[in-house]
Each structure stands twice: as C-alpha cells, then as structure tokens.
XYZ file of C-alpha atoms in Angstrom:
533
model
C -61.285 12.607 12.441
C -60.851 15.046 9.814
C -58.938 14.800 6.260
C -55.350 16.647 7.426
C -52.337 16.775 5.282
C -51.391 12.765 5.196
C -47.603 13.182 5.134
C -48.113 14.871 8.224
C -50.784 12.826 9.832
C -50.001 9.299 8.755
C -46.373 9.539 9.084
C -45.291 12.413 10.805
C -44.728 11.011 13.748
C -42.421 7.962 12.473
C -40.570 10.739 10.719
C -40.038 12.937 13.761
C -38.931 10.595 15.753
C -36.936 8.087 13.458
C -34.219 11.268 13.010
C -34.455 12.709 16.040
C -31.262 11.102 17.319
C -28.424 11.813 19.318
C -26.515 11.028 15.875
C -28.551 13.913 13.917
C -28.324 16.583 16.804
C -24.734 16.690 17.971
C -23.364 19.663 15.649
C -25.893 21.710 17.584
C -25.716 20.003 21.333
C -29.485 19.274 21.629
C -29.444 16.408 23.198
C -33.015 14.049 22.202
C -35.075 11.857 25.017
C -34.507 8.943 22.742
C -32.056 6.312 22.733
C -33.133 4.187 19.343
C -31.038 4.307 17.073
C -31.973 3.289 13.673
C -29.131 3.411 10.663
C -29.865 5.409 8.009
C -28.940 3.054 5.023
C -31.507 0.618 6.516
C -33.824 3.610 6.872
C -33.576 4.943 3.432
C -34.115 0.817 1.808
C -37.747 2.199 1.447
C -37.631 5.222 -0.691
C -40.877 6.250 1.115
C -38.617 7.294 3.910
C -37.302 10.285 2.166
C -40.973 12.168 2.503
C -41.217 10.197 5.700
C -37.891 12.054 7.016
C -39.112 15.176 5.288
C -42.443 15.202 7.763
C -40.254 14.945 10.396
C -38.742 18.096 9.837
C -42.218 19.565 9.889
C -44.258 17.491 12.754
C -41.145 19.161 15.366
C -43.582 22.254 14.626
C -46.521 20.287 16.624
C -45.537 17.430 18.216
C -43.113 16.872 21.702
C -43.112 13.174 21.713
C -43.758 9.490 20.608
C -46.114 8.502 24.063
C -48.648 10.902 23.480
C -49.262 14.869 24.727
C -46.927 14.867 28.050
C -44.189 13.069 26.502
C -41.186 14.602 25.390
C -38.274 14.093 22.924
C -35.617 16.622 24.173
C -33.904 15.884 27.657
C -34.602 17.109 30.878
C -36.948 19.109 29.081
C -41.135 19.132 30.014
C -43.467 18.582 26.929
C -45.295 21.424 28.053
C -42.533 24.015 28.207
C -41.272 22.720 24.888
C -44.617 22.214 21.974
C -42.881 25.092 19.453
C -46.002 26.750 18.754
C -47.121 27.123 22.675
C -43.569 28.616 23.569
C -43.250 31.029 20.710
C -47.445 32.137 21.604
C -45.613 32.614 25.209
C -42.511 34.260 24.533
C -44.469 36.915 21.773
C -48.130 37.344 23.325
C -48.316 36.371 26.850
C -44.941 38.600 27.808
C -46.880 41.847 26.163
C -49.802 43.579 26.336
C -52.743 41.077 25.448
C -52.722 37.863 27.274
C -52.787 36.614 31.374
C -52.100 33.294 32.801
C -53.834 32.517 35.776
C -51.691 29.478 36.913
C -48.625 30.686 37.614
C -47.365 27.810 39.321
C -46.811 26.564 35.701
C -43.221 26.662 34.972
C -41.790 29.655 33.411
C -45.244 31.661 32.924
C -44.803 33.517 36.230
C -42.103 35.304 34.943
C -42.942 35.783 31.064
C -46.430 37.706 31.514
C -44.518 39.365 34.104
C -41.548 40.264 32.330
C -39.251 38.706 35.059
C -37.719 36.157 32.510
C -34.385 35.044 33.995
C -31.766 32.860 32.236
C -33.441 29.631 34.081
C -36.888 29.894 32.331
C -37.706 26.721 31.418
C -40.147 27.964 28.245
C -37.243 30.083 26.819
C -35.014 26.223 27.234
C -37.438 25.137 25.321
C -37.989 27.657 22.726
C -34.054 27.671 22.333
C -34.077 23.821 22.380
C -37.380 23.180 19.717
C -36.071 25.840 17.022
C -32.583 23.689 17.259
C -33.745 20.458 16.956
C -35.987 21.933 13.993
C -32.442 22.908 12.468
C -30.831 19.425 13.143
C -33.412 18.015 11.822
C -33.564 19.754 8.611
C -29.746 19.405 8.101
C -29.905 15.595 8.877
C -32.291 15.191 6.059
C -30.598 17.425 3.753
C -26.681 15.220 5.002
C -28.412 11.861 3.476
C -29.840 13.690 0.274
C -26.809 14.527 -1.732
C -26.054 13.551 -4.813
C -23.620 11.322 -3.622
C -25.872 9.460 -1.360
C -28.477 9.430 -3.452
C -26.102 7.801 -6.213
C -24.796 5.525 -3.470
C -28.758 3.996 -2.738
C -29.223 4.091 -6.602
C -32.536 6.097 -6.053
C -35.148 5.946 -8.366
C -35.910 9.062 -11.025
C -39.086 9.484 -9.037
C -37.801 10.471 -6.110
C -34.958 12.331 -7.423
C -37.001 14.405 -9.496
C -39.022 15.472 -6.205
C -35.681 15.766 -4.539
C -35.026 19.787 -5.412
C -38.427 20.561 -3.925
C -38.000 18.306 -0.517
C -34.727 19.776 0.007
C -35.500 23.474 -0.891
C -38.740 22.848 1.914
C -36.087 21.374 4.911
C -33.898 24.442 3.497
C -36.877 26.962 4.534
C -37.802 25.356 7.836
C -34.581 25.244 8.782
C -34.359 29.051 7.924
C -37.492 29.713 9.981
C -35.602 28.210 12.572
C -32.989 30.876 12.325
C -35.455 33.691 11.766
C -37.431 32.991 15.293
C -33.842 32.546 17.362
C -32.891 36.083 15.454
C -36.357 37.454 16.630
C -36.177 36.221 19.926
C -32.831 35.957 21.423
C -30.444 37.507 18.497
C -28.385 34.498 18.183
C -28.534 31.079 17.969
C -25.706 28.106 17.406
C -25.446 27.684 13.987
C -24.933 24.974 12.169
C -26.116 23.726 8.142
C -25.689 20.259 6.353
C -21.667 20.620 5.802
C -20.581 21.403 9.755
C -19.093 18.382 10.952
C -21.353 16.635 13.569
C -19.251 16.059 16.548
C -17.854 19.701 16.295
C -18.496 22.540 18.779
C -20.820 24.994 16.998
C -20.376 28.862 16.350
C -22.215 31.168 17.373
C -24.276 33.161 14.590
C -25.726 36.987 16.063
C -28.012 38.855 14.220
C -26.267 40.390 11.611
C -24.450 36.686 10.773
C -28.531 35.231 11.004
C -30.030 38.333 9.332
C -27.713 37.167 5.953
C -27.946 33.580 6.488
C -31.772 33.576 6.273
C -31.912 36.148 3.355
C -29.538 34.101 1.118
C -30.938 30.521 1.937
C -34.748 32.389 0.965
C -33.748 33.603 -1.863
C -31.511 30.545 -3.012
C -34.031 28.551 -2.863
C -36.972 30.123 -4.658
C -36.569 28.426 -7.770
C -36.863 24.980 -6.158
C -40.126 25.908 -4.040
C -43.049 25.094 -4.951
C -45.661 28.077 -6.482
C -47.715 29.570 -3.886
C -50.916 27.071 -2.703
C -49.677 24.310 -5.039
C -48.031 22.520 -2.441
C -49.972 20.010 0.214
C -51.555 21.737 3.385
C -49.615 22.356 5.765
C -46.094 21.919 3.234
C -44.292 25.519 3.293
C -44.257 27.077 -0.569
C -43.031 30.084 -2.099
C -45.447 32.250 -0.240
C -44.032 30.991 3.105
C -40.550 32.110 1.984
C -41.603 35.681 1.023
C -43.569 35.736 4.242
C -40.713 35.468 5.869
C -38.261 37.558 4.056
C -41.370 40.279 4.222
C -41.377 40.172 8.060
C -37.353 40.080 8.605
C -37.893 43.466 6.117
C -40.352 44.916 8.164
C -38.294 44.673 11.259
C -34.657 45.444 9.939
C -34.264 48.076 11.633
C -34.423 46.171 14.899
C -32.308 43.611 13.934
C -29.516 45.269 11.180
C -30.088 48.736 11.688
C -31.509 49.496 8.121
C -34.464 50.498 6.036
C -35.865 47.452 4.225
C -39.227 48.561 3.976
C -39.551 48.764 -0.080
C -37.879 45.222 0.629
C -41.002 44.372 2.908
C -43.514 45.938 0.675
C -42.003 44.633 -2.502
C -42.234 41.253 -1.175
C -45.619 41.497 0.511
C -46.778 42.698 -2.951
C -45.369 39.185 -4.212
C -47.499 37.167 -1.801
C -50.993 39.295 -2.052
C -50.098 38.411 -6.347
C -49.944 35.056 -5.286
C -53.263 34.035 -5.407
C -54.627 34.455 -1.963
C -57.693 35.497 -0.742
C -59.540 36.689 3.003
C -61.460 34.375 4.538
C -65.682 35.327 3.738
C -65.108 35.168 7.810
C -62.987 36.235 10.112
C -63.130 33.339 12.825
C -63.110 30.460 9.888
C -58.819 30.894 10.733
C -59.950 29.900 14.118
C -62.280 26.656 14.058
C -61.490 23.474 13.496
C -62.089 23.325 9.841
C -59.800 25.938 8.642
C -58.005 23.305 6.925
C -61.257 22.894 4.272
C -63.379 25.926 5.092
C -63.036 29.473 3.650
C -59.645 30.240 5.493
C -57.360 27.636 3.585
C -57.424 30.970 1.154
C -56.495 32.365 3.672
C -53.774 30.888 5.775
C -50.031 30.507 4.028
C -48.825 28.411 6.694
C -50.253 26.950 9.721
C -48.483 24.621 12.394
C -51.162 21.494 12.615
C -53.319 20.350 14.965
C -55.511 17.197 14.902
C -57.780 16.461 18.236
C -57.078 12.228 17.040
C -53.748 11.711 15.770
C -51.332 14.240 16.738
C -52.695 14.816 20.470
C -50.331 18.015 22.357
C -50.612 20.810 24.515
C -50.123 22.964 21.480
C -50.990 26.575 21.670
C -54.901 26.259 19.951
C -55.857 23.701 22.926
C -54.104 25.914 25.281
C -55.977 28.790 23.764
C -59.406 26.941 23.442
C -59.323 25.766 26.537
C -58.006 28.352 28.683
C -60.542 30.935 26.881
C -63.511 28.797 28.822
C -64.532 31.318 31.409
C -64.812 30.714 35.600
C -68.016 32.410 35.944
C -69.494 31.580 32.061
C -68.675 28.216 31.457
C -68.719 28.504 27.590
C -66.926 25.493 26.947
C -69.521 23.521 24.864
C -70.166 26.525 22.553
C -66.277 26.389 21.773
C -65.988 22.403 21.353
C -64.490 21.411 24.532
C -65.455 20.354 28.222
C -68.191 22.737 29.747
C -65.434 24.235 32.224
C -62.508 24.022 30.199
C -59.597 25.043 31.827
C -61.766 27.169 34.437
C -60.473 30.157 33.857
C -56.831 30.063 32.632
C -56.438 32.768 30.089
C -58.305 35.917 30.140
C -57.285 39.737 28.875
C -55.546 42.812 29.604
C -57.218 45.810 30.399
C -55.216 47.359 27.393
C -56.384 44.893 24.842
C -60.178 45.508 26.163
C -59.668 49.684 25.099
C -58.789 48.532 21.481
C -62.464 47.654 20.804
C -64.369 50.409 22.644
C -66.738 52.724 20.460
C -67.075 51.499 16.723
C -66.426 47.902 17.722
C -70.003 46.027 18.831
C -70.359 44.506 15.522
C -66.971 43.783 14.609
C -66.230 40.275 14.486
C -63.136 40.609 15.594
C -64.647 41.588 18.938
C -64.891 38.317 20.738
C -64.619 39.538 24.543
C -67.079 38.473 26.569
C -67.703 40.989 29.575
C -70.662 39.330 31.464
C -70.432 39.925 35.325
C -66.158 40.514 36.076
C -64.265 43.529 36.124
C -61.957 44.254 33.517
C -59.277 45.150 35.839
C -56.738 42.034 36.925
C -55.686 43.521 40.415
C -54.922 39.223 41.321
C -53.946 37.488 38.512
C -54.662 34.116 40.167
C -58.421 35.619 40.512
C -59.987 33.825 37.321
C -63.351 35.709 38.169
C -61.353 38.727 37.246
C -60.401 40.133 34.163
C -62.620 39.722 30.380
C -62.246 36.013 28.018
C -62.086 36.030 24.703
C -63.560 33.678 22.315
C -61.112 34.016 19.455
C -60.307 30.265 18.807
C -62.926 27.290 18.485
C -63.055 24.035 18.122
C -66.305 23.998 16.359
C -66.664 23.586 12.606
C -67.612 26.249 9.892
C -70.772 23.829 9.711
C -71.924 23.577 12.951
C -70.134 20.347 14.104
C -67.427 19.903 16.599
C -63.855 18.535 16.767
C -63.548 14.745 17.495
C -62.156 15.545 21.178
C -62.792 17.492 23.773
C -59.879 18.551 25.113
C -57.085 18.667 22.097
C -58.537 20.358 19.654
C -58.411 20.064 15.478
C -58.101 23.803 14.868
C -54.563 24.239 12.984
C -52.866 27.203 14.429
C -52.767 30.083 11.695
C -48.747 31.283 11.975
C -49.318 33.411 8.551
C -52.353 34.511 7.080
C -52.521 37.320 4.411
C -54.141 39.655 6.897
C -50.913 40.423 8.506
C -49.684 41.205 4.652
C -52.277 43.585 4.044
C -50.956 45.086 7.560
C -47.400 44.679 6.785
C -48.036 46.504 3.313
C -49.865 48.936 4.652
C -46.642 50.279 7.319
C -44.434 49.436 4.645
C -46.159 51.968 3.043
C -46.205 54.846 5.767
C -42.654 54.222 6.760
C -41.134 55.403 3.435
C -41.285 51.784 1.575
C -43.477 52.819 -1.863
C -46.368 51.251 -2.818
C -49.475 53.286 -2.990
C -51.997 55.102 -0.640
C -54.943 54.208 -1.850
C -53.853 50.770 -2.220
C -52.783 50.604 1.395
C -56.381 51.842 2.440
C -58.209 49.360 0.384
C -56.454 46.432 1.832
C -56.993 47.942 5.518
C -60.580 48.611 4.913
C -61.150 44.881 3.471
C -60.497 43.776 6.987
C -63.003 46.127 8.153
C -65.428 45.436 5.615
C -64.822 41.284 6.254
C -65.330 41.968 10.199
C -68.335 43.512 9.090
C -67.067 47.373 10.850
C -68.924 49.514 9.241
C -66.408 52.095 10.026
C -64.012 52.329 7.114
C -61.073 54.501 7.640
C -60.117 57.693 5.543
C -56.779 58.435 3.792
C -56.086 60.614 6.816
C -56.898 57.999 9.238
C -54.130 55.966 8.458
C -51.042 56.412 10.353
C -48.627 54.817 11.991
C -50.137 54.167 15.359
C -53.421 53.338 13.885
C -51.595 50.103 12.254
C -50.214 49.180 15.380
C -53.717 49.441 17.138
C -55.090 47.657 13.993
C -52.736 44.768 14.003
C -53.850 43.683 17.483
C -57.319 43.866 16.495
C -56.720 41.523 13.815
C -53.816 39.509 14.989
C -53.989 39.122 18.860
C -53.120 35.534 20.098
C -51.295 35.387 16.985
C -47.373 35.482 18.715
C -46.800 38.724 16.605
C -47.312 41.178 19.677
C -43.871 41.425 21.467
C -42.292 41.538 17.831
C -44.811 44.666 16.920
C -44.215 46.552 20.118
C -40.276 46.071 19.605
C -40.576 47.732 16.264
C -42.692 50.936 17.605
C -40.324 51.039 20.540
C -42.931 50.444 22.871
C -42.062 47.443 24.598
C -39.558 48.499 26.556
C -38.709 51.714 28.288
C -42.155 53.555 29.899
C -43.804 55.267 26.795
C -46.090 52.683 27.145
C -47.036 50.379 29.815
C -50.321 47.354 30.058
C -51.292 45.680 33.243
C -48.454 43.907 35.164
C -45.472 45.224 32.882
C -42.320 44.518 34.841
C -44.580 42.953 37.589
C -46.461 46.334 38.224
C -50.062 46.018 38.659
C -50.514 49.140 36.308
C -47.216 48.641 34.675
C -44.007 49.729 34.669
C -40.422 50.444 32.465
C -38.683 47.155 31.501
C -34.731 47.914 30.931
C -33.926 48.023 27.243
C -31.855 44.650 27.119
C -35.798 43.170 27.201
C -35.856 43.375 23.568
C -33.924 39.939 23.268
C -34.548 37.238 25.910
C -31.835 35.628 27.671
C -29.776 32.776 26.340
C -30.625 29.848 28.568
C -28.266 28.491 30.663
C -28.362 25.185 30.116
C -27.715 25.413 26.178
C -24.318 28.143 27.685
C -23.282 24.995 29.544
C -23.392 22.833 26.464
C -21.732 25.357 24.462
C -19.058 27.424 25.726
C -19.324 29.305 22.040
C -21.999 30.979 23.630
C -21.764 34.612 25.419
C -25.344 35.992 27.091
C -26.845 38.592 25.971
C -25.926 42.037 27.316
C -27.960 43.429 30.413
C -28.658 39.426 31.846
C-alpha cells in the first residue's frame, strides 16, 4: 500500500461519513443514504475530530460510500453515476471530442458521448448531487467552528491556532463546488455557513456564482497555506489561484467580460510559486505520482488508493477501460490482462491531433495495432484506437497493490494547463510576454521529447486549442475548452457521433450548460431549468 496523505487515508472515510447527515445537508435538499446520526458535541469531545471533519470535506472528492466501491451515500442515487471525479471526466471529456464508451447500457453514458443529455440523466443527478453535498459539507464544518463554538468546547490553543487554515481550506472546496455547478449547469442552490438549515435555498446563476467564488478566493488568501507547504492532496494557495485563473480564462462565457490579464496575472502567481514539470510526462499518470517527479507537478489531485479508498473513480475507469479487445495490454498498465475488454477507446478527431511530428512525442500514447480508426458501431470494441495515457504501474517499475482499483491519484491541476492558460491569456489581449508564452509552450514539447519546437509565428489561437488536447486529454477540461472557442456547439466543428451523428452534427446552442436535473427541481421549487430543455 503506498504512503498517501494520512488525513485522507486513515480517516477520511470516518470524516466523510460522520457529517454526511440528513442534519448537515438540509439547507441544500441533498438528501444522504445514511441514517446515523451522531451529535456533534459528542463528536467534537476529541479535538482530533476537527481535521477528522475537515477530511471529510475532501474524501466527498473520491469516495461514494462507507461499504466499499458500489456503495453509495446520497439517495436513490448509484455509486457509479455519482464518484465526483468520474462524473465531472463524463460530463467534460466523454460528451466532446476525445473519448467513447462502449457500454452504453451504463446509465446516462448513452446520451452524454452522444450529446442526447436529457433532464433524467442519472450522471448529471449525480454531478448536481456530489458538488452539493461537497458544499454541505464544507458549511457543516465551518457551522461548528466559530468562535462561539469553539469557546463553548473550550478548545485548546493548538487547534485554534490551525483553525484559520482548516476553515480557509473547507472555504475553497466549498468554492470549487460553486465553480464546477457555474461551469457546468450555470447555477446551483446556494447556500454558506449562516443560511438557516431547514430553509428552502436560493437559487445562485452565474453572475450571483461568478462573484461568490471570486470574493470567497480572494478572502481567503491570507489564511491558505503557501503554495506546496500544505499535505498532499490538502488544497493551498496555488489551488485558489488555479481556480480564479480558470474562471478568468473563461469569463467571457460565463459574465460576458475580458478577464484575461486577470487569468494571466494569476497564472503568473502560480508558475512563481515554486512549481516545476514533471522530468516525464506520464509520471502525472502512474501510480506513484504522489512521490515521483510529478508531485512538482500536480497542484491538486483528487486521490486514489488501490487498498484503502477502493471506487469506481475516473483513473480505474480510465485504466481499465484503456485495456484493448484485440491487445490485451492490461498487465503492462497494472491491471487484469483484459481489463475492461474494450470500454474506452478514441475519436477519430483526437487520432488527427498527433499525425506528422508526433511518433516520438510522449504524449502520443495511441496504440493503432490491427482496428480501424473509424467508430461506425460504438458497441464494436474492435473498432476505434486505445490510448495508454493512465497506468497503474510505478515510476520504478512496480505495480499498484490491486488489480482492478488503481493507486494513480487523478491529476485535476497540473501546471501544464498554466503554461497553456498563460500562453491564450497572452494571445487574447491579456499582457504578459511573447517570448515568455513560447518558452513555456515549447517546455512541453521539449519534456515530451517533440523535437518540433514552435516559432513565434506558430503560436496562435487555434494552435493552443489543438495543443491543450495534446497535453490535457482525459483531463475533464475538453467540453470547457471547446465552449470557450465556440466550437462545441453550433456546426463549425463537429467529431464522431456529435448530436448522435456518426460523422457529427450541430448541437443547439442551449448545449453549453447541461440541464438541471429533475429530481433536485422537485426538491426545490427555487429552481427554474435552463433555457432550451
């Protein structure tokens, strides 16, 4: 078993699952799979409970339940249409241009890599329902860390002098929270630590989020901790930037304004920070990336350990369903010989990005051998490339301690996508510097040893686009990328199976939010959908 990040290993699950109560969730009607109910003054008797509480705030990024990888904490909802990271992977990657399913009698999938989505998804229920109980949870913890009930438990100095920093973290998740329901369905029910619980809750859009989430970042900068001081896997100051970089980058989507010296000044803040590339590119993709050469690397990754925090998370869906039909590759990858048998495999789109220059790029993991690259059947696994982005196999040449769930953390920032976002910032009027621009887009070259560098007038817009698939795909940045080029919807551009066309066609331009799900409409009548569904 390897050495993980031990608040979130040794008691992240007694801190998920202590809070997430019915008592903790009412102000935003998520409605938890678990009837214990344990009183927080007997909780908090142990001061160790505070971090305890804080790791539960955190493990709702990996976890789904207290009875292992099927079981699941929110009701009426499936552990597999609800593990946070696999959903968001879904709603962002497999609905664009990059990934296929082949089971589509798995529910919801049918209709996301199909762009059929329908207010009765059950992976946008969960997506909706796992970002709100990550906001419930953080305002539960940050409701029994006041002052007052801190005075009221007579907590030790200790812990109160680590309070600032545990609340400013809960303060961030929670604002993550809010940033993916912006991103994805441009509103969410909103709720923070001083909404009484048994009210109905408004209803935030994306102008009311957009604010929200810039404020809380910046309010809480002071209280973060520096950039890579903090545990692994513990958000920092880097994480907030990240985030405030990425709503900057993609203002004009969501506020109709020009951020981008915003987006470059903070991207600027997080390359000062201390970070460095991986020597290589796949170390952000095995199952050491926690010790090897990416934890320079990564600024914040959503766990995974093969041991103690078994899920269907979106690394051992990736791992797994990479395993070919026809190559059988799984014990080069660290799981079963046949994997998944063929689950995941590439658009034909994706495959064009790496012809010509691209045989020695390491970034170029498709393997070709013996299928087409054309998907006329999507339930024909033997059709269609694999990709062998994502390992669970070690830096070293070991493996991860299970076959099937897999240790590699899932990378959902690395300073690669600064370097990108810099870069744009750049070309789309934000400041910053040429030459600087190229030299951070050639160090990805040069690290996936492309011997191709690119010239001054090389770099435009659509060339960052192309380049931020190369070195982001499977990532869940795609959908937001293709939103901000105007690309996703409409028919300027169209991939394999787009609106359920074999060679693709126009989606409608209410696409560029999902739908809100019915079942959270029912339990709020605050809630309107979104235009067009």
């Amino acid at each position: 078993m390897k050495t993980r990040f031990k608040i979130y290993k040794t008691i992240g699950l007694i801190g998920l699952f202590i809070v997430a109560l019915t008592s903790c969730t009412d102000d935003l009607n998520i409605t938890p799979n678990d009837d214990q109910t344990t009183l927080s003054e007997d909780l908090f008797k142990d001061e160790a409970a505070y971090k305890q509480v804080l790791a539960g705030v955190y493990a709702n990024l990996a976890l789904t339940g207290t009875d292992g990888a099927g079981n699941s904490n929110l009701k009426n909802i499936d552990a597999g249409t609800s593990q946070f990271g696999r959903v968001l992977l879904y709603v962002q990657t497999l609905s664009a241009d990059q990934m296929i399913w082949s089971y589509e009698n798995d529910p919801g999938t049918r209709e996301i890599q199909r762009n059929l989505w329908t207010a009765q998804n059950p992976l946008l229920l969960g997506m909706f329902s796992r970002a709100h109980l990550s906001i419930a949870l953080a305002n539960n913890f940050l409701r029994e860390t006041t002052p007052e009930k801190l005075d009221a438990r007579s907590v030790s100095t200790a812990v109160r002098n680590e309070m600032p920093a545990y609340r400013a973290e809960a303060r961030l998740m929670r604002a993550m929270a809010y940033y993916y329901m912006m991103d994805i369905f441009g509103k969410a029910n909103f709720a923070d630590e001083t909404t009484p619980i048994n009210s109905q809750p408004d209803v935030y859009e994306r102008a009311e989020l957009f604010s929200f989430i810039e404020s809380e970042l910046l309010a809480i900068d002071a209280d973060l901790v520096d950039a890579k001081q903090n545990e692994y896997g513990r958000a920092d100051k880097a994480v907030a930037y990240m985030i405030l970089a990425k709503m900057y980058l993609n203002a004009q989507v969501y506020i109709n304004a020009d951020r981008y010296a915003d987006c470059l000044s903070y991207s600027e803040k997080i390359i000062g920070s201390g970070y460095t590339l991986a020597n290589n590119y796949l170390h952000n993709f095995m199952a050491d990336n926690n010790t090897n050469s990416a934890v320079n690397e990564i600024i914040f990754p959503i766990i995974s350990d093969g041991f103690t925090t078994q899920n269907y998370g979106p690394t051992t869906v990736m791992i797994n369903g990479s395993v070919g039909s026809l190559e059988v590759n799984g014990s080069e990858v660290g799981v079963s010989a046949g994997g998944w048998g063929g689950a995941l495999r590439v658009r034909k789109q994706f495959v064009e990005l790496f012809d010509g220059s691209f045989n020695t790029d390491t970034r170029n993991t498709i393997i070709s051998e013996g299928r087409p690259v054309d998907i006329d059947d999507i339930s024909d696994k033997d059709s269609g490339y694999i990709i062998q982005k994502y390992s669970n196999a070690t830096s070293t040449g070991g493996f991860g301690v299970d076959q099937t769930f897999v240790d590699t953390d899932f990378p959902l920032f690395r300073l690669a996508d600064v370097y990108l976002m810099y870069a744009e910032a750049h070309l789309r009027g934000g400041g910053g510097d040429l030459t600087t621009a190229l030299g951070y887009i050639n160090a990805l070259r040069t690290r996936a040893n492309n011997p191709n560098t690119v010239a001054a007038n090389d770099l435009t817009l659509d060339f960052i686009l192309d380049e931020r698939a190369r070195e982001l795909h499977w990532e869940a940045h795609r959908r937001q990328d293709l939103i901000r080029y105007n690309k996703f919807t409409g028919g300027n551009y169209n991939w394999a199976w787009k609106g359920n066309g074999s060679n693709g066609i126009s989606l409608p331009a209410h696409f560029k939010v999902y739908p809100i799900p019915t079942a959270s409409m029912a339990a709020n009548p605050n809630l309107t959908q979104n235009e067009g569904y």
